[in-house]
Tab-separated table of C-alpha atoms in Angstrom:
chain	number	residue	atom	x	y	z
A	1263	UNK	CA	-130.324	67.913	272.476
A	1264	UNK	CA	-132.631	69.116	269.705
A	1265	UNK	CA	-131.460	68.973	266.139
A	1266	UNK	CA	-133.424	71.530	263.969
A	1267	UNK	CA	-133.021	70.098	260.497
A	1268	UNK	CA	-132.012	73.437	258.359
A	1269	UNK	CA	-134.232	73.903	255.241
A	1270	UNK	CA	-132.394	75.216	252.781
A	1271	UNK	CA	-134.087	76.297	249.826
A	1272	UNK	CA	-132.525	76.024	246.203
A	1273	UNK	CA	-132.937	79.750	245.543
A	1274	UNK	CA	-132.659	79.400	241.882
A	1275	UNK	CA	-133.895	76.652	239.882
A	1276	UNK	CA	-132.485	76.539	236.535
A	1277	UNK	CA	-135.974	74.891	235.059
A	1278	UNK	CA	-138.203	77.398	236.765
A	1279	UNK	CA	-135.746	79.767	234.850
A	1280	UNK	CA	-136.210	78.208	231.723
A	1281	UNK	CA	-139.551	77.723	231.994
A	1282	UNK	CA	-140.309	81.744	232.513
A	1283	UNK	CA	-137.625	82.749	229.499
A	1284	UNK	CA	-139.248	80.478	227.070
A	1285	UNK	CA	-142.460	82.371	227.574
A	1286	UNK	CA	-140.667	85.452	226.769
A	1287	UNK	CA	-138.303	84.281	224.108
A	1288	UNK	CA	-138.358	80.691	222.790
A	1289	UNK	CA	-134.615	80.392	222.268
A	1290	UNK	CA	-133.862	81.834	225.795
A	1291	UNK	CA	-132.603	79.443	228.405
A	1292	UNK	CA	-129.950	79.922	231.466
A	1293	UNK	CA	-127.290	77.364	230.148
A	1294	UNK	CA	-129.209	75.249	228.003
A	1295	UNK	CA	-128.473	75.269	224.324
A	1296	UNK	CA	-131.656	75.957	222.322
A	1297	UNK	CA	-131.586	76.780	218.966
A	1298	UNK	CA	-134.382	78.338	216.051
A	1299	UNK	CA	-134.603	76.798	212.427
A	1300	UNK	CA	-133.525	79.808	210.263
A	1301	UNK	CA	-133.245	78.445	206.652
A	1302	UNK	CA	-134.043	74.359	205.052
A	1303	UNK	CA	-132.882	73.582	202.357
A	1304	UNK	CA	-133.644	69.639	200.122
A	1305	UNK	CA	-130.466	68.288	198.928
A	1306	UNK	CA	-132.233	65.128	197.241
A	1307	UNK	CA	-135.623	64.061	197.731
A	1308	UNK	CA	-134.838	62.713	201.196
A	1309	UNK	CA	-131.869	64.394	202.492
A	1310	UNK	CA	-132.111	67.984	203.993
A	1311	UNK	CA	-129.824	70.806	204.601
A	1312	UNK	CA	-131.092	73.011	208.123
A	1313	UNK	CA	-129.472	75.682	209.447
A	1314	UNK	CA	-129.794	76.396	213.043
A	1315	UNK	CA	-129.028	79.798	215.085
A	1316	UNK	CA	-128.113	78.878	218.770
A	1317	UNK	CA	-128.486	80.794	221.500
A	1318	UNK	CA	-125.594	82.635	223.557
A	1319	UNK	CA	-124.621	79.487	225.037
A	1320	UNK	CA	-123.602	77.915	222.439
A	1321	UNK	CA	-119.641	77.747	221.628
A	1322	UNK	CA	-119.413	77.705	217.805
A	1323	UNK	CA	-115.329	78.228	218.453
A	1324	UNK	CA	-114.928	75.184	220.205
A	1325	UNK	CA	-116.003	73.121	216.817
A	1326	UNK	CA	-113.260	71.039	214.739
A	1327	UNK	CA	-114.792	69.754	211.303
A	1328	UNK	CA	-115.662	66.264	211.919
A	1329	UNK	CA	-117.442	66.588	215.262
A	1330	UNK	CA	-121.171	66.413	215.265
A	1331	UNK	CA	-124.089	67.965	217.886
A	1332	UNK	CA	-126.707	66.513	219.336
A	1333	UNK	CA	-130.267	67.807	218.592
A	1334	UNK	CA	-133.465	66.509	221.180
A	1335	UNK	CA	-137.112	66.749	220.371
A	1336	UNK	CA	-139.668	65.744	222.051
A	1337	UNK	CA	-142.159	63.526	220.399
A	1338	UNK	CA	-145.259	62.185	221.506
A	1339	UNK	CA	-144.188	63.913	224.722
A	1340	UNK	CA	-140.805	61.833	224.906
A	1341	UNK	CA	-137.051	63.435	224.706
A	1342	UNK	CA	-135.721	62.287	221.425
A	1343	UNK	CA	-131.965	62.613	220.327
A	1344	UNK	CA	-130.383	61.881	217.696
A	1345	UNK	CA	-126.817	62.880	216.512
A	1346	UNK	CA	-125.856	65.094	213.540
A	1347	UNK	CA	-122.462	65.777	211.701
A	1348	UNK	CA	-122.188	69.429	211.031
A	1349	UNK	CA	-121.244	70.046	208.088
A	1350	UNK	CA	-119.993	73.686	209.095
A	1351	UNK	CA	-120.464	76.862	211.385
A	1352	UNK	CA	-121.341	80.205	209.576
A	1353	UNK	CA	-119.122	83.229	210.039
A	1354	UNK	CA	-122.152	84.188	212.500
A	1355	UNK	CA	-122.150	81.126	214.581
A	1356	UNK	CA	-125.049	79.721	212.842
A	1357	UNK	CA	-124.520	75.671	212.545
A	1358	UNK	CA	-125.241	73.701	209.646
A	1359	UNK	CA	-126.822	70.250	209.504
A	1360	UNK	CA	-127.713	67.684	206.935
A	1361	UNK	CA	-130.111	65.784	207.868
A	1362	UNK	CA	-131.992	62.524	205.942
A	1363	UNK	CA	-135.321	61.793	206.405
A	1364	UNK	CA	-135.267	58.040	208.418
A	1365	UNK	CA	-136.039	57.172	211.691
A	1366	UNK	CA	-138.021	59.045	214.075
A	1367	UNK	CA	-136.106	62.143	215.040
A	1368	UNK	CA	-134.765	62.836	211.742
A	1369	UNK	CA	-138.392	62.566	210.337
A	1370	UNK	CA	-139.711	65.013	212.614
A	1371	UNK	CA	-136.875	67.566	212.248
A	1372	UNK	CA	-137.334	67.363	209.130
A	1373	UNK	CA	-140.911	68.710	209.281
A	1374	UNK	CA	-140.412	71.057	211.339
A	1375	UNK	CA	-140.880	74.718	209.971
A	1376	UNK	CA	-138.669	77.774	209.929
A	1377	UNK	CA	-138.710	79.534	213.563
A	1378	UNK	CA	-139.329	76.409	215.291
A	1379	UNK	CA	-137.061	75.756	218.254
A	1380	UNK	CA	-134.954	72.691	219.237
A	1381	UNK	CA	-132.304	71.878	221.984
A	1382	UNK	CA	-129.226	71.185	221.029
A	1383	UNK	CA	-125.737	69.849	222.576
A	1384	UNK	CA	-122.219	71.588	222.375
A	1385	UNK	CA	-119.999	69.947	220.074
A	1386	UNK	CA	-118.767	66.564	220.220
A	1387	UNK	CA	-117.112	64.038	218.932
A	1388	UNK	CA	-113.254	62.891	217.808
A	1389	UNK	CA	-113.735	62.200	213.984
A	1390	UNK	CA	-111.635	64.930	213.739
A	1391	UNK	CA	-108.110	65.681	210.780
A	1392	UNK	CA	-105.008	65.636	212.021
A	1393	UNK	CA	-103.181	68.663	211.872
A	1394	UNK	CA	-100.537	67.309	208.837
A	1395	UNK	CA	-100.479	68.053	205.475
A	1396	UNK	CA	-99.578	64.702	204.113
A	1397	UNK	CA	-101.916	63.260	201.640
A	1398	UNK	CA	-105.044	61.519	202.739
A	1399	UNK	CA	-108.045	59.752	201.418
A	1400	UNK	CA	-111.686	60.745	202.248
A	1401	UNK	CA	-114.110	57.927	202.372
A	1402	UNK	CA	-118.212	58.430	202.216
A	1403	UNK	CA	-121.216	56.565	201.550
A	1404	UNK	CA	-124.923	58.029	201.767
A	1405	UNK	CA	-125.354	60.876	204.284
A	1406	UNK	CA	-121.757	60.398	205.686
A	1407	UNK	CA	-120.675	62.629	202.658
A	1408	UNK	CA	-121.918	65.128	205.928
A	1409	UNK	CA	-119.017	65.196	207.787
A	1410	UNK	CA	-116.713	63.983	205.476
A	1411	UNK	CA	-117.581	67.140	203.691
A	1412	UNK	CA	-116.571	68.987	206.713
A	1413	UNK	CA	-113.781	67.556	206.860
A	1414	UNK	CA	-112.438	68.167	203.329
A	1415	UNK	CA	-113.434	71.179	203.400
A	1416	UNK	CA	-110.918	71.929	206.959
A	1417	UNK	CA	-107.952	69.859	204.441
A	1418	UNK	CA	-108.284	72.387	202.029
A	1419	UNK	CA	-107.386	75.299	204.729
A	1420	UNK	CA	-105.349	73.204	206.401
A	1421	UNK	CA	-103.486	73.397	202.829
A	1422	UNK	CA	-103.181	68.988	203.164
A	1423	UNK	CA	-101.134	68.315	199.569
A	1424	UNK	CA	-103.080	65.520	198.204
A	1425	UNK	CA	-106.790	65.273	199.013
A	1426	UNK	CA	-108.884	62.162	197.180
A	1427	UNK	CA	-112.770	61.494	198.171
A	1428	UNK	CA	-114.391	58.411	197.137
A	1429	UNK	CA	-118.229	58.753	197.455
A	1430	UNK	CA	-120.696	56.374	196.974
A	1431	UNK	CA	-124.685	57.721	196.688
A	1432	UNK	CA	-127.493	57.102	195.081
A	1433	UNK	CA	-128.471	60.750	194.843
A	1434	UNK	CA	-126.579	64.190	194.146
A	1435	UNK	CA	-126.181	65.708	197.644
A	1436	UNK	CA	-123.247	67.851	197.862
A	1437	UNK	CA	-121.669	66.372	194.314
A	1438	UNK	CA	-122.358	69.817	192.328
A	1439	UNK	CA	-120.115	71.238	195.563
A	1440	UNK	CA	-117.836	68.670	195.274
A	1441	UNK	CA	-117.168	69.175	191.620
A	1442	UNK	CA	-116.809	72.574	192.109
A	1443	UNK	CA	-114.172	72.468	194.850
A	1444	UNK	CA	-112.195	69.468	192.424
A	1445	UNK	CA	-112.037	72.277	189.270
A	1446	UNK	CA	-110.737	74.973	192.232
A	1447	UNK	CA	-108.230	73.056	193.784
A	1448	UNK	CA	-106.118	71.324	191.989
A	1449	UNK	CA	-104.800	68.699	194.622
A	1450	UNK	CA	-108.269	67.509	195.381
A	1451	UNK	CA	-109.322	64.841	193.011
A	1452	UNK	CA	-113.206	63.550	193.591
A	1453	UNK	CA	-114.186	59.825	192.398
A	1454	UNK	CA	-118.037	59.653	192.910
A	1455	UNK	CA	-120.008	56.503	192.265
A	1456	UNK	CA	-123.374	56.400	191.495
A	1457	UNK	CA	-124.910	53.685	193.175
A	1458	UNK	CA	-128.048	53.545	191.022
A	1459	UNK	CA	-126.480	53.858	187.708
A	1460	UNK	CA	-123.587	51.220	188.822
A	1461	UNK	CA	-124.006	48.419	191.222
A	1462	UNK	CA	-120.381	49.493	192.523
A	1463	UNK	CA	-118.879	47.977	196.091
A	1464	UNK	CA	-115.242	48.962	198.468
A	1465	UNK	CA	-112.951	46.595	197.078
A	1466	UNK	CA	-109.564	46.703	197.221
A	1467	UNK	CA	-108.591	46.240	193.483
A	1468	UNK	CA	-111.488	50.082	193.503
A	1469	UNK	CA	-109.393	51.402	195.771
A	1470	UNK	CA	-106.264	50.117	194.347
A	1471	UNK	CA	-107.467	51.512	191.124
A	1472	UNK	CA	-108.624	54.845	191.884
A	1473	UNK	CA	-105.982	55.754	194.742
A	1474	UNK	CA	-102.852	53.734	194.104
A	1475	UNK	CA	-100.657	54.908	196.973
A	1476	UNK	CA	-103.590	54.822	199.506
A	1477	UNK	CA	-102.141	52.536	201.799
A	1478	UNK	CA	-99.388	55.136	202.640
A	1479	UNK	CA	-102.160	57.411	203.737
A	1480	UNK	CA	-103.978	58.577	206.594
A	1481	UNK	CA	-107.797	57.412	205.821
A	1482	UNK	CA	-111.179	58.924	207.282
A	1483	UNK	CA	-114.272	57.204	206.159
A	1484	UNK	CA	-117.965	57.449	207.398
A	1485	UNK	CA	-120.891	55.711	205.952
A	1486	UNK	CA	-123.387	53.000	205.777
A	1487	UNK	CA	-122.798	49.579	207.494
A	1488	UNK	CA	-121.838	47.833	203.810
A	1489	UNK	CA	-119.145	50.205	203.134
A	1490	UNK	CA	-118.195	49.948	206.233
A	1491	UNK	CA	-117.948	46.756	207.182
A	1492	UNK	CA	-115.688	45.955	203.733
A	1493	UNK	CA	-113.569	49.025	204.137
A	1494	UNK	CA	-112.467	47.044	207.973
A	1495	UNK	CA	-112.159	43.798	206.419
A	1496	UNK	CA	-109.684	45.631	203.590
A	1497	UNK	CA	-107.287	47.852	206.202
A	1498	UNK	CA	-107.178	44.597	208.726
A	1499	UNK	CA	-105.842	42.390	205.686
A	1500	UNK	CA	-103.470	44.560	204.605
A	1501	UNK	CA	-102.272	45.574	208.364
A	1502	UNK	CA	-103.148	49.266	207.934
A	1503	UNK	CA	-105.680	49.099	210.292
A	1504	UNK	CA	-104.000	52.083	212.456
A	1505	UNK	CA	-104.238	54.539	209.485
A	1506	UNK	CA	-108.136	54.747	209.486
A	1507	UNK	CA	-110.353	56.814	211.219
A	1508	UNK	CA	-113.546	56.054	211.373
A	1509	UNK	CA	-117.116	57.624	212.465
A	1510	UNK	CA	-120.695	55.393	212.388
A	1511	UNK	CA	-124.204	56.418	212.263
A	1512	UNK	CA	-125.209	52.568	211.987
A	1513	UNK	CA	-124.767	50.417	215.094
A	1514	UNK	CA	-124.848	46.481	213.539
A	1515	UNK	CA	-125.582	44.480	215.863
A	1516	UNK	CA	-124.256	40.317	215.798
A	1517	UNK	CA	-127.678	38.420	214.397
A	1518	UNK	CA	-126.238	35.366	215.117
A	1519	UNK	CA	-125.052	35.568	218.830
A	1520	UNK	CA	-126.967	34.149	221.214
A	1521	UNK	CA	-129.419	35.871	223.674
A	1522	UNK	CA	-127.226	36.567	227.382
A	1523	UNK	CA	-128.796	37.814	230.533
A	1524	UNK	CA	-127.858	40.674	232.208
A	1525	UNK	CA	-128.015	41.763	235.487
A	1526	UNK	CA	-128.280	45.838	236.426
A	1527	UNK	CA	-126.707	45.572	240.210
A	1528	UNK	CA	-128.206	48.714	241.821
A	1529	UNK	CA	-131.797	48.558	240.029
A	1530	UNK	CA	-131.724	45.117	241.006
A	1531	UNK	CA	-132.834	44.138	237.319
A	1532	UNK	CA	-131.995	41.230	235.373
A	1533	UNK	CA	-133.143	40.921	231.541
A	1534	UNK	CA	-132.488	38.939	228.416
A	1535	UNK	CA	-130.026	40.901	225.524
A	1536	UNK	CA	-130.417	40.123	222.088
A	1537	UNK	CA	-129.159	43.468	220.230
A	1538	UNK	CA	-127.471	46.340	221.354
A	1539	UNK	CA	-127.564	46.686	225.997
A	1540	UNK	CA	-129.182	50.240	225.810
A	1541	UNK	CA	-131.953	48.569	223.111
A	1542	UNK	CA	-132.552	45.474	225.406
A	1543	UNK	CA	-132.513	47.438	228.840
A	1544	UNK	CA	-135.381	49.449	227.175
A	1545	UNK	CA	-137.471	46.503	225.770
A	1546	UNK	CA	-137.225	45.169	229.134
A	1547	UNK	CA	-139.062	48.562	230.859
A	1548	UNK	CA	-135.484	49.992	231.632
A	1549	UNK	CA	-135.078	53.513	231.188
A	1550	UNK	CA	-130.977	54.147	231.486
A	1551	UNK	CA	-129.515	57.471	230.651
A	1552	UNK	CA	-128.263	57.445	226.984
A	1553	UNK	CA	-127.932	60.515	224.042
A	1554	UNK	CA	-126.696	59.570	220.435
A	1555	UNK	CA	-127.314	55.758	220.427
A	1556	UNK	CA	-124.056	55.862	218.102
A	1557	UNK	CA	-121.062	55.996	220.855
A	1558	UNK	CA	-120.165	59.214	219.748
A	1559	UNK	CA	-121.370	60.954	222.940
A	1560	UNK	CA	-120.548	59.327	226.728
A	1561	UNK	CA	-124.084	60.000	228.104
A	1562	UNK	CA	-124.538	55.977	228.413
A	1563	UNK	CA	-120.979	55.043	229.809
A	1564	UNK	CA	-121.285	52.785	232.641
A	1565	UNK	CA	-119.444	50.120	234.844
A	1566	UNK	CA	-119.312	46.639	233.638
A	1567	UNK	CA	-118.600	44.506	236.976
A	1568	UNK	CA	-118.133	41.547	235.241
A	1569	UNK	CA	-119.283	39.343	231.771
A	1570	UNK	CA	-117.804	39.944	227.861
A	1571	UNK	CA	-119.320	42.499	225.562
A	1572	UNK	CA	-118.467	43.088	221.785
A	1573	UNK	CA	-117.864	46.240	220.904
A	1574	UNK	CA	-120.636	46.700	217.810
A	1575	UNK	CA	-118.680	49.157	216.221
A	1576	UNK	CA	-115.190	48.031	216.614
A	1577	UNK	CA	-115.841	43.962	216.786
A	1578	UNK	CA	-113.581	43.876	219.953
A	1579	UNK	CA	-114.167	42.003	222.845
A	1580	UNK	CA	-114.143	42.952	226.185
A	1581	UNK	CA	-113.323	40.338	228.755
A	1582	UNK	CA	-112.209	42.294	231.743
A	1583	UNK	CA	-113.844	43.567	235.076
A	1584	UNK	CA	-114.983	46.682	236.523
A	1585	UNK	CA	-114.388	48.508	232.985
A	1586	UNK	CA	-116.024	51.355	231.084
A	1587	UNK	CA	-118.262	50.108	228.224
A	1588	UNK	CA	-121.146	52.284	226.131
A	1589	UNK	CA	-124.421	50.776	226.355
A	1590	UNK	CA	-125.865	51.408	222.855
A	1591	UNK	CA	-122.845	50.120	220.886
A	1592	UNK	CA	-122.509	47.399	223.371
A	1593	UNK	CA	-123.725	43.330	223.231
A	1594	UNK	CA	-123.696	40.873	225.599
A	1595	UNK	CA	-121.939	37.807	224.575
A	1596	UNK	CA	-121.320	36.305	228.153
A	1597	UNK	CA	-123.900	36.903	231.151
A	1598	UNK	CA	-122.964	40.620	232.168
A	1599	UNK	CA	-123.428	42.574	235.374
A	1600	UNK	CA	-123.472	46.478	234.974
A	1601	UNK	CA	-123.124	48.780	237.798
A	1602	UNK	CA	-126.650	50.650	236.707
């Protein structure tokens, strides 16, 4: 007996569609989000604000202040992504980004002119208020003012009774804004440091100082690794670890671990890791699936079989089997097999 293999073709291929609609309209695309540069703005010398109009399949009411998108380019014929906080949604669904001008993507982007197109990602992310209105403290240091921002500005609707924002920058991105929105509402107080004018670090005599009851509140910081990384030493030592919430766009990686290999099971791979897994698959000619490179999206999730990893953005370790670990804010500190 004969068995006639069936061919079935894919009537419809969603890339052949996108690839027509893009000749007729730039931003059209069957359920890809693509997006055209409508209005950029310079908030410092380096640090830009871009508004973006998405097309029909984006969902502007799914976004909660806090959460981010992310936007691909490709450069030097390579997909580039990179995540941004938004730091809000017009009342016409057009989405607002601030973006500073380091590292590849963000260089480009910002370069790129008025009309220009981009792909972009629904929102995402958890760096998100809770729905109270107790009093909280707002933490930010360079361009995490961006969705810190966001979020004060959702505390102020949300009608939260005590708002305070500590911000430390060396330039004067959204501080008119802020001051403005301090002289408005009266239960928003704004302490901004000026980084240039005052060599000024997170300490907890600062905070202390400027917020006296802060340990009784619910804290949301986002900023640069130094801030950081003091900010977690500070809530740890005083136990109040639980009442921060937190949001990256540094991964720091452990300079001082040493190198581990790693084995990738189904590529039948092995390589040496010295920074972040994603990083070191990649130096090694690996090409795994990843998006942000800041564990805010799940695009690099994967299986770790076996082996301890630190998590770079929390400091945990992660001893056990057959769990769920992000490459890109993951390092090796045992030999590690992933299920890649």
């Amino acid at each position: 007996m004969s068995h006639v293999m069936q061919y079935q073709p894919q009537w419809i291929r969603e890339d052949f569609v996108d690839f027509i609609a893009e000749k007729i309209n730039p931003v059209w695309a069957w359920k890809k989000v693509k997006a055209s540069i409508v209005d950029v703005q310079m908030l410092s010398s380096d640090f830009y604000q871009i508004q973006l109009q998405p097309n029909h399949n984006f969902r502007a009411n799914a976004f909660h202040a806090g959460q981010s998108i992310l936007v691909t380019l490709v450069i030097a014929g390579v997909r580039e992504q990179r995540s941004y906080s938004i730091v809000k949604i017009t009342e016409n669904g057009n989405v607002v980004i601030a973006v500073k001008r380091q590292g590849k993507v963000s260089n480009a982007l910002t370069h790129l002119t008025v009309g220009s197109v981009v792909e972009i990602s629904q929102v995402q992310g958890d760096f998100t208020l809770t729905s109270s209105s107790a009093p909280i403290l707002l933490l930010a240091s360079g361009s995490g003012i961006t969705a810190i921002y966001s979020l004060l500005q959702q505390a102020i609707r949300q009608k939260v009774s005590q708002i305070d924002l500590i911000y430390f920058s060396r330039d004067e991105a959204f501080h008119s804004e802020l001051q403005q929105l301090a002289e408005q509402y009266p239960q928003f107080h704004y302490h901004h440091f000026n980084t240039l004018a005052q060599k000024q670090h997170l300490t907890a005599e600062l905070l202390e100082r400027t917020v006296a009851d802060f340990q009784h509140r619910q804290s949301y910081a986002c900023g640069a690794k130094g801030m950081m990384q003091s900010l977690n030493q500070i809530y740890q030592q005083l136990g109040i670890a639980g009442q921060l919430k937190q949001e990256y766009f540094q991964v720091v990686v452990d300079e001082n671990a040493a190198v581990q290999p790693v084995v990738f099971l189904r590529a039948q791979q092995e390589f040496e890791a010295k920074t972040n897994l994603l990083e070191s698959a990649e130096q090694a000619g690996l090409r795994p699936a990843h998006g942000c490179r800041m564990g805010i999206c799940n695009t690099c999730t994967c299986t770790k079989v076996s082996g301890s990893t630190k998590n770079l953005l929390t400091g945990e370790i992660d001893h056990d089997s057959n769990s769920q670990i992000k490459l890109c804010i993951s390092q090796a500190v045992s030999p590690v097999v992933i299920n890649l």
